[in-house]
CSV table of C-alpha atoms (C1' of nucleotides) in Angstrom, one decimal:
chain,number,residue,atom,x,y,z
A,1,MET,CA,-56.4,160.4,226.7
A,2,ASN,CA,-54.2,157.6,227.9
A,3,GLU,CA,-51.0,159.6,227.3
A,4,GLY,CA,-50.6,160.3,231.0
A,5,THR,CA,-49.2,156.8,231.4
A,6,ASP,CA,-46.5,157.3,228.9
A,7,ALA,CA,-43.1,158.6,230.0
A,8,THR,CA,-42.7,160.8,226.9
A,9,ALA,CA,-46.2,161.6,225.7
A,10,HIS,CA,-45.6,165.2,224.8
A,11,GLY,CA,-45.7,165.0,221.0
A,12,GLY,CA,-42.2,163.5,220.7
A,13,ALA,CA,-43.0,159.8,220.2
A,14,ARG,CA,-39.5,158.4,220.5
A,15,GLY,CA,-40.1,156.5,223.7
A,16,SER,CA,-43.7,155.7,223.2
A,17,LEU,CA,-45.0,152.1,223.4
A,18,GLN,CA,-47.9,153.0,221.0
A,19,LEU,CA,-47.9,150.9,217.9
A,20,ARG,CA,-48.7,153.8,215.5
A,21,ASP,CA,-45.6,155.7,216.8
A,22,GLN,CA,-43.2,152.9,216.0
A,23,LEU,CA,-41.0,153.4,213.0
A,24,CYS,CA,-40.2,149.7,213.3
A,25,PHE,CA,-43.8,148.8,212.7
A,26,ALA,CA,-44.2,151.1,209.8
A,27,LEU,CA,-41.1,149.5,208.3
A,28,TYR,CA,-42.2,145.9,209.0
A,29,SER,CA,-45.7,146.6,207.8
A,30,ALA,CA,-44.7,148.4,204.6
A,31,SER,CA,-42.2,145.7,203.7
A,32,ARG,CA,-44.8,143.0,204.0
A,33,SER,CA,-47.4,144.9,202.0
A,34,VAL,CA,-44.9,145.5,199.2
A,35,THR,CA,-43.9,141.9,199.1
A,36,ALA,CA,-47.5,140.9,199.0
A,37,ARG,CA,-48.1,143.3,196.1
A,38,TYR,CA,-45.2,141.7,194.2
A,39,ARG,CA,-46.6,138.2,194.7
A,40,PRO,CA,-49.0,138.0,191.7
A,41,LEU,CA,-46.4,139.6,189.4
A,42,LEU,CA,-43.8,137.1,190.5
A,43,ASP,CA,-46.2,134.2,190.4
A,44,GLU,CA,-46.1,134.8,186.6
A,45,LEU,CA,-42.4,134.1,186.7
A,46,ASN,CA,-42.7,131.3,189.2
A,47,LEU,CA,-40.5,133.1,191.6
A,48,THR,CA,-40.9,134.0,195.3
A,49,TYR,CA,-39.8,137.5,196.3
A,50,PRO,CA,-36.4,136.4,197.8
A,51,GLN,CA,-35.8,134.3,194.7
A,52,TYR,CA,-36.5,137.4,192.6
A,53,LEU,CA,-33.9,139.3,194.6
A,54,VAL,CA,-31.4,136.5,194.0
A,55,MET,CA,-32.2,136.7,190.2
A,56,LEU,CA,-31.7,140.4,190.2
A,57,VAL,CA,-28.2,139.9,191.6
A,58,LEU,CA,-27.4,137.2,189.0
A,59,TRP,CA,-28.8,139.2,186.1
A,60,GLU,CA,-26.5,142.1,187.2
A,61,GLN,CA,-23.4,139.9,187.8
A,62,ASP,CA,-23.4,136.4,186.5
A,63,GLU,CA,-20.9,134.0,188.1
A,64,ILE,CA,-20.9,134.8,191.8
A,65,SER,CA,-20.2,132.7,194.9
A,66,VAL,CA,-22.8,131.9,197.5
A,67,ARG,CA,-20.7,134.1,199.8
A,68,GLY,CA,-20.8,137.0,197.4
A,69,LEU,CA,-24.5,136.7,196.9
A,70,GLY,CA,-25.0,136.6,200.7
A,71,ALA,CA,-23.0,139.8,201.0
A,72,ALA,CA,-25.1,141.5,198.3
A,73,LEU,CA,-28.4,140.5,199.9
A,74,GLN,CA,-27.2,140.5,203.6
A,75,LEU,CA,-28.4,136.9,203.9
A,76,GLU,CA,-26.8,133.8,205.5
A,77,SER,CA,-25.9,130.6,203.7
A,78,SER,CA,-28.5,128.9,205.8
A,79,THR,CA,-31.1,130.9,204.0
A,80,LEU,CA,-29.6,130.9,200.6
A,81,SER,CA,-28.6,127.2,200.3
A,82,PRO,CA,-32.1,125.8,200.2
A,83,LEU,CA,-33.4,128.7,198.1
A,84,LEU,CA,-30.6,128.1,195.5
A,85,LYS,CA,-31.5,124.4,195.5
A,86,ARG,CA,-35.0,125.4,194.5
A,87,LEU,CA,-33.8,127.8,191.8
A,88,GLU,CA,-31.5,125.0,190.5
A,89,ALA,CA,-34.5,122.5,190.5
A,90,ALA,CA,-36.4,125.1,188.6
A,91,GLY,CA,-33.6,125.1,186.0
A,92,LEU,CA,-32.7,128.8,186.4
A,93,VAL,CA,-29.4,128.5,188.2
A,94,HIS,CA,-26.4,126.2,188.0
A,95,ARG,CA,-24.2,125.5,191.0
A,96,GLU,CA,-20.7,124.2,190.8
A,97,ARG,CA,-17.8,123.8,193.2
A,98,ARG,CA,-14.8,125.9,192.3
A,99,ALA,CA,-11.9,123.8,191.0
A,100,ASP,CA,-9.3,126.0,192.7
A,101,ASP,CA,-11.2,126.2,196.0
A,102,GLU,CA,-13.5,123.3,196.7
A,103,ARG,CA,-15.1,125.1,199.7
A,104,SER,CA,-16.6,127.7,197.4
A,105,VAL,CA,-19.7,127.3,195.1
A,106,THR,CA,-20.0,129.3,192.0
A,107,LEU,CA,-23.5,130.3,190.7
A,108,THR,CA,-24.2,130.8,187.1
A,109,LEU,CA,-27.4,131.4,185.2
A,110,THR,CA,-28.8,128.8,182.9
A,111,PRO,CA,-30.0,129.9,179.4
A,112,SER,CA,-33.5,129.7,180.9
A,113,GLY,CA,-32.5,131.8,183.9
A,114,LEU,CA,-31.0,134.4,181.6
A,115,ALA,CA,-34.0,134.4,179.4
A,116,LEU,CA,-36.3,135.1,182.4
A,117,ARG,CA,-34.7,138.6,182.6
A,118,ASP,CA,-36.8,139.8,179.7
A,119,ARG,CA,-40.0,138.7,181.3
A,120,ALA,CA,-39.0,140.4,184.5
A,121,ARG,CA,-38.4,143.9,183.0
A,122,ALA,CA,-42.0,144.9,183.5
A,123,VAL,CA,-42.0,144.1,187.2
A,124,PRO,CA,-40.1,147.1,188.6
A,125,LEU,CA,-42.2,149.6,186.7
A,126,ALA,CA,-45.4,148.0,187.7
A,127,MET,CA,-44.4,148.1,191.3
A,128,SER,CA,-43.2,151.7,191.1
A,129,GLY,CA,-46.7,152.5,189.8
A,130,ALA,CA,-48.4,150.6,192.7
A,131,MET,CA,-46.3,152.4,195.3
A,132,GLY,CA,-47.4,155.7,193.8
A,133,LEU,CA,-44.6,157.9,195.0
A,134,THR,CA,-43.2,160.9,193.2
A,135,GLU,CA,-39.6,160.5,192.0
A,136,GLU,CA,-38.5,162.8,194.8
A,137,GLN,CA,-40.3,160.8,197.5
A,138,ASP,CA,-38.9,157.6,196.1
A,139,GLU,CA,-35.4,158.9,196.4
A,140,THR,CA,-36.0,160.4,199.8
A,141,VAL,CA,-37.3,157.2,201.3
A,142,LYS,CA,-34.6,155.1,199.7
A,143,GLU,CA,-31.9,157.4,201.2
A,144,LEU,CA,-33.5,157.3,204.6
A,145,LEU,CA,-33.9,153.5,204.5
A,146,ARG,CA,-30.2,153.0,203.5
A,147,LEU,CA,-29.3,155.4,206.3
A,148,ILE,CA,-31.3,153.3,208.8
A,149,ASN,CA,-29.7,150.1,207.4
A,150,ASP,CA,-26.2,151.5,207.8
A,151,ASN,CA,-26.7,152.9,211.3
A,152,VAL,CA,-28.4,149.8,212.6
A,153,SER,CA,-26.0,147.3,211.0
A,154,ARG,CA,-22.9,149.3,212.2
A,155,SER,CA,-21.6,147.6,215.4
B,1,MET,CA,-21.1,150.7,182.0
B,2,ASN,CA,-23.8,148.1,181.4
B,3,GLU,CA,-26.5,150.7,181.4
B,4,GLY,CA,-26.9,150.4,177.7
B,5,THR,CA,-28.8,147.2,178.3
B,6,ASP,CA,-31.4,148.9,180.5
B,7,ALA,CA,-34.5,150.3,179.1
B,8,THR,CA,-34.4,153.4,181.4
B,9,ALA,CA,-30.8,153.8,182.3
B,10,HIS,CA,-30.8,157.6,182.1
B,11,GLY,CA,-30.7,158.5,185.9
B,12,GLY,CA,-34.3,157.7,186.4
B,13,ALA,CA,-34.2,154.3,188.1
B,14,ARG,CA,-37.9,153.5,188.1
B,15,GLY,CA,-37.7,150.7,185.6
B,16,SER,CA,-34.2,149.4,186.3
B,17,LEU,CA,-33.4,145.8,187.3
B,18,GLN,CA,-30.4,146.9,189.4
B,19,LEU,CA,-30.6,145.8,193.0
B,20,ARG,CA,-29.4,149.1,194.4
B,21,ASP,CA,-32.1,151.1,192.5
B,22,GLN,CA,-34.9,149.0,194.0
B,23,LEU,CA,-37.0,150.6,196.7
B,24,CYS,CA,-38.4,147.2,197.5
B,25,PHE,CA,-34.9,145.9,198.4
B,26,ALA,CA,-34.1,149.0,200.6
B,27,LEU,CA,-37.3,148.3,202.4
B,28,TYR,CA,-36.8,144.6,202.8
B,29,SER,CA,-33.2,145.0,203.8
B,30,ALA,CA,-33.8,147.8,206.3
B,31,SER,CA,-36.7,145.9,207.9
B,32,ARG,CA,-34.6,142.8,208.4
B,33,SER,CA,-31.7,144.9,209.8
B,34,VAL,CA,-34.0,146.6,212.3
B,35,THR,CA,-35.5,143.4,213.4
B,36,ALA,CA,-32.1,141.9,213.9
B,37,ARG,CA,-31.1,144.9,216.0
B,38,TYR,CA,-34.2,144.4,218.2
B,39,ARG,CA,-33.3,140.7,218.8
B,40,PRO,CA,-30.9,141.1,221.7
B,41,LEU,CA,-33.2,143.6,223.4
B,42,LEU,CA,-36.2,141.3,223.0
B,43,ASP,CA,-34.3,138.2,224.1
B,44,GLU,CA,-34.1,139.9,227.5
B,45,LEU,CA,-37.9,139.8,227.5
B,46,ASN,CA,-38.1,136.4,226.0
B,47,LEU,CA,-40.1,137.8,223.0
B,48,THR,CA,-39.6,137.5,219.3
B,49,TYR,CA,-40.2,140.6,217.3
B,50,PRO,CA,-43.7,139.7,216.1
B,51,GLN,CA,-44.6,138.7,219.6
B,52,TYR,CA,-43.4,142.1,220.8
B,53,LEU,CA,-45.7,143.8,218.3
B,54,VAL,CA,-48.6,141.7,219.6
B,55,MET,CA,-47.7,142.8,223.2
B,56,LEU,CA,-47.6,146.4,222.1
B,57,VAL,CA,-51.2,146.1,220.9
B,58,LEU,CA,-52.3,144.4,224.1
B,59,TRP,CA,-50.6,147.0,226.3
B,60,GLU,CA,-52.4,149.7,224.4
B,61,GLN,CA,-55.8,147.9,224.4
B,62,ASP,CA,-56.3,144.9,226.6
B,63,GLU,CA,-59.2,142.6,225.7
B,64,ILE,CA,-59.1,142.4,221.9
B,65,SER,CA,-60.2,139.6,219.6
B,66,VAL,CA,-57.8,137.7,217.4
B,67,ARG,CA,-59.6,139.3,214.5
B,68,GLY,CA,-59.0,142.8,216.0
B,69,LEU,CA,-55.4,142.0,216.6
B,70,GLY,CA,-55.0,140.8,213.0
B,71,ALA,CA,-56.5,144.1,211.8
B,72,ALA,CA,-54.1,146.1,213.9
B,73,LEU,CA,-51.0,144.2,212.7
B,74,GLN,CA,-52.3,143.3,209.2
B,75,LEU,CA,-51.7,139.6,210.0
B,76,GLU,CA,-53.7,136.5,209.3
B,77,SER,CA,-55.1,134.2,212.0
B,78,SER,CA,-52.9,131.5,210.5
B,79,THR,CA,-49.9,133.5,211.6
B,80,LEU,CA,-51.4,134.7,214.9
B,81,SER,CA,-52.9,131.5,216.2
B,82,PRO,CA,-49.6,129.6,216.8
B,83,LEU,CA,-47.9,132.8,218.0
B,84,LEU,CA,-50.6,133.4,220.5
B,85,LYS,CA,-50.4,129.8,221.7
B,86,ARG,CA,-46.7,130.4,222.4
B,87,LEU,CA,-47.5,133.7,224.3
B,88,GLU,CA,-50.1,131.8,226.3
B,89,ALA,CA,-47.6,129.0,227.0
B,90,ALA,CA,-45.2,131.7,228.2
B,91,GLY,CA,-47.9,132.9,230.6
B,92,LEU,CA,-48.2,136.4,229.2
B,93,VAL,CA,-51.6,136.1,227.5
B,94,HIS,CA,-55.0,134.5,228.3
B,95,ARG,CA,-57.3,133.2,225.5
B,96,GLU,CA,-61.0,132.7,226.0
B,97,ARG,CA,-63.9,132.0,223.8
B,98,ARG,CA,-66.5,134.7,224.0
B,99,ALA,CA,-69.7,133.6,225.7
B,100,ASP,CA,-72.0,135.6,223.3
B,101,ASP,CA,-70.1,134.5,220.2
B,102,GLU,CA,-68.3,131.2,220.4
B,103,ARG,CA,-66.5,131.8,217.1
B,104,SER,CA,-64.5,134.7,218.6
B,105,VAL,CA,-61.6,134.4,221.0
B,106,THR,CA,-60.9,137.3,223.4
B,107,LEU,CA,-57.3,137.9,224.4
B,108,THR,CA,-56.3,139.4,227.7
B,109,LEU,CA,-53.0,140.1,229.5
B,110,THR,CA,-52.1,138.0,232.5
B,111,PRO,CA,-50.6,139.9,235.4
B,112,SER,CA,-47.2,138.7,234.1
B,113,GLY,CA,-48.0,140.1,230.7
B,114,LEU,CA,-49.0,143.4,232.1
B,115,ALA,CA,-45.9,143.6,234.2
B,116,LEU,CA,-43.7,143.0,231.2
B,117,ARG,CA,-44.7,146.4,230.0
B,118,ASP,CA,-42.4,148.1,232.5
B,119,ARG,CA,-39.4,146.2,231.3
B,120,ALA,CA,-40.3,147.0,227.7
B,121,ARG,CA,-40.3,150.7,228.2
B,122,ALA,CA,-36.6,151.0,227.5
B,123,VAL,CA,-36.8,149.2,224.1
B,124,PRO,CA,-38.2,151.9,221.8
B,125,LEU,CA,-35.8,154.6,223.0
B,126,ALA,CA,-32.8,152.2,222.6
B,127,MET,CA,-33.9,151.4,219.1
B,128,SER,CA,-34.5,155.0,218.2
B,129,GLY,CA,-30.9,155.7,219.3
B,130,ALA,CA,-29.6,152.8,217.2
B,131,MET,CA,-31.4,154.1,214.1
B,132,GLY,CA,-29.8,157.4,214.5
B,133,LEU,CA,-32.3,159.6,212.7
B,134,THR,CA,-33.2,163.1,213.5
B,135,GLU,CA,-36.8,163.7,214.8
B,136,GLU,CA,-37.6,165.2,211.3
B,137,GLN,CA,-36.1,162.2,209.4
B,138,ASP,CA,-38.0,159.9,211.7
B,139,GLU,CA,-41.3,161.6,210.9
B,140,THR,CA,-40.6,161.8,207.2
B,141,VAL,CA,-39.8,158.2,206.7
B,142,LYS,CA,-42.8,157.1,208.8
B,143,GLU,CA,-45.1,159.2,206.7
B,144,LEU,CA,-43.6,157.9,203.5
B,145,LEU,CA,-43.8,154.3,204.7
B,146,ARG,CA,-47.4,154.7,205.6
B,147,LEU,CA,-48.1,156.3,202.2
B,148,ILE,CA,-46.5,153.3,200.5
B,149,ASN,CA,-48.4,150.9,202.7
B,150,ASP,CA,-51.7,152.7,201.9
B,151,ASN,CA,-51.1,152.9,198.2
B,152,VAL,CA,-49.9,149.3,197.9
B,153,SER,CA,-52.7,147.8,200.0
B,154,ARG,CA,-55.4,149.7,198.2
B,155,SER,CA,-57.1,147.5,195.6
C,1,DC,C1',5.9,119.7,206.9
C,2,DC,C1',2.2,119.6,210.3
C,3,DC,C1',-1.6,120.8,212.6
C,4,DA,C1',-4.5,124.4,214.6
C,5,DA,C1',-7.3,128.1,213.2
C,6,DA,C1',-10.1,130.0,209.7
C,7,DT,C1',-13.3,129.7,205.9
C,8,DG,C1',-17.4,128.5,202.7
C,9,DA,C1',-21.4,125.9,202.4
C,10,DA,C1',-24.8,123.0,204.0
C,11,DT,C1',-27.9,121.0,207.7
C,12,DC,C1',-31.0,121.3,211.6
C,13,DG,C1',-34.4,123.3,214.7
C,14,DT,C1',-37.5,127.2,215.7
C,15,DG,C1',-40.6,130.7,214.5
C,16,DC,C1',-42.8,133.6,211.4
C,17,DA,C1',-45.9,134.6,206.9
C,18,DC,C1',-49.4,133.3,203.9
C,19,DA,C1',-52.5,130.5,200.8
C,20,DA,C1',-55.8,126.9,201.0
C,21,DC,C1',-58.7,124.4,203.6
C,22,DT,C1',-61.3,122.8,207.8
C,23,DT,C1',-64.3,123.3,211.7
C,24,DA,C1',-67.5,125.5,214.4
C,25,DG,C1',-70.7,128.8,215.2
C,26,DT,C1',-73.9,132.8,213.7
C,27,DT,C1',-77.1,135.3,210.7
C,28,DG,C1',-80.5,136.3,207.5
C,29,DC,C1',-83.7,135.2,204.0
C,30,DG,C1',-87.5,132.6,202.0
D,1,DC,C1',-88.4,127.4,211.1
D,2,DG,C1',-84.7,125.7,208.0
D,3,DC,C1',-80.9,126.1,205.6
D,4,DA,C1',-77.6,128.5,202.8
D,5,DA,C1',-74.2,132.1,203.2
D,6,DC,C1',-71.1,134.1,206.0
D,7,DT,C1',-67.8,134.7,209.7
D,8,DA,C1',-63.9,133.6,213.3
D,9,DA,C1',-60.2,130.6,214.5
D,10,DG,C1',-57.4,127.1,213.7
D,11,DT,C1',-54.8,123.5,210.8
D,12,DT,C1',-51.7,122.2,207.0
D,13,DG,C1',-48.1,122.8,203.7
D,14,DT,C1',-44.4,125.6,201.6
D,15,DG,C1',-40.9,128.9,201.9
D,16,DC,C1',-38.2,132.1,204.1
D,17,DA,C1',-34.8,133.9,208.1
D,18,DC,C1',-31.5,132.9,211.4
D,19,DG,C1',-28.7,130.9,215.3
D,20,DA,C1',-26.0,126.9,216.2
D,21,DT,C1',-23.6,123.3,214.4
D,22,DT,C1',-21.2,120.3,211.1
D,23,DC,C1',-18.2,119.1,207.4
D,24,DA,C1',-14.8,119.7,204.0
D,25,DT,C1',-11.2,122.4,202.6
D,26,DT,C1',-7.7,125.9,202.8
D,27,DT,C1',-4.2,128.7,205.1
D,28,DG,C1',-0.7,130.1,208.1
D,29,DG,C1',2.6,129.8,211.9
D,30,DG,C1',6.1,127.1,214.2
DNA sequence: CCCAAATGAATCGTGCACAACTTAGTTGCG
DNA sequence: CGCAACTAAGTTGTGCACGATTCATTTGGG
């Protein structure tokens, strides 16, 4: 009814200002919903969602620099430094300046951090169930999200 | 090579702890990239990304309660209250207690807030270009994101 | 060798998100 | 009517995100 006021209101929603047409909102909204759904699972592990992502990286590749972690997660040191301090305070991660380059800090898992991996194994499957996508939909959306990420990050 | 340690390492990635297999990370990561890409566009309008979303709602439906806005954006009053104060301070939004229910606050656009709509028209199209999806991919990913959102929010 | 540029991490300030709580106002039931 | 349950906003505390800046260290060119 109010489409007359929109420049491109003829089905193609690319230039619309309507919230429901915006891919960005679908993305923002789904991301927050998913994070919220993770929360109770991660509470069991005493991790926040970004902390969980950091642990995923470390479980995959122990001994990594803050810089390398930032590259993997696309996060700045200004985000990671305080987060890593909290993980260190929780006894999951050890931080140490590199002997051969004092600018760099090497992250390693403590025994406790390594052990947490076993308790975390149930998390991805539980979440996959909550999302309720078929294997094919799951792959499709992951591919499209990575495409968006690549296109938008480029330049 | 380290797939032997994963419970379900045979192609199906549903239960993997590897970062690149996680839909949640693709989602989180794409969402942040897209928001970052919006930033310079929205700086022109002196809006943050969540503020822009609030303005989208108000441009679509002027006169809405904080509660209604929260329902539209799936955000709590604890997030919206300070954000709306900033929009009011910027002279874009007017807040007023309802006469017939003093608990409720009605939001309306100021002339300046209404005028901003014209300057915002270019934003969605510019972003659509930056994301670089075909019309079909755009629709597909929006549908799947809404499906995820629905499934994950349910219960 | 020296010093300017570059690099890696951390710090600071602003603005979300959200849980837990508070305050004020409304409603409905005995 | 009276008051307990409920509702709408707002406040507080914690933890991201990120730009801008700082600090220590390393590197490379003259």
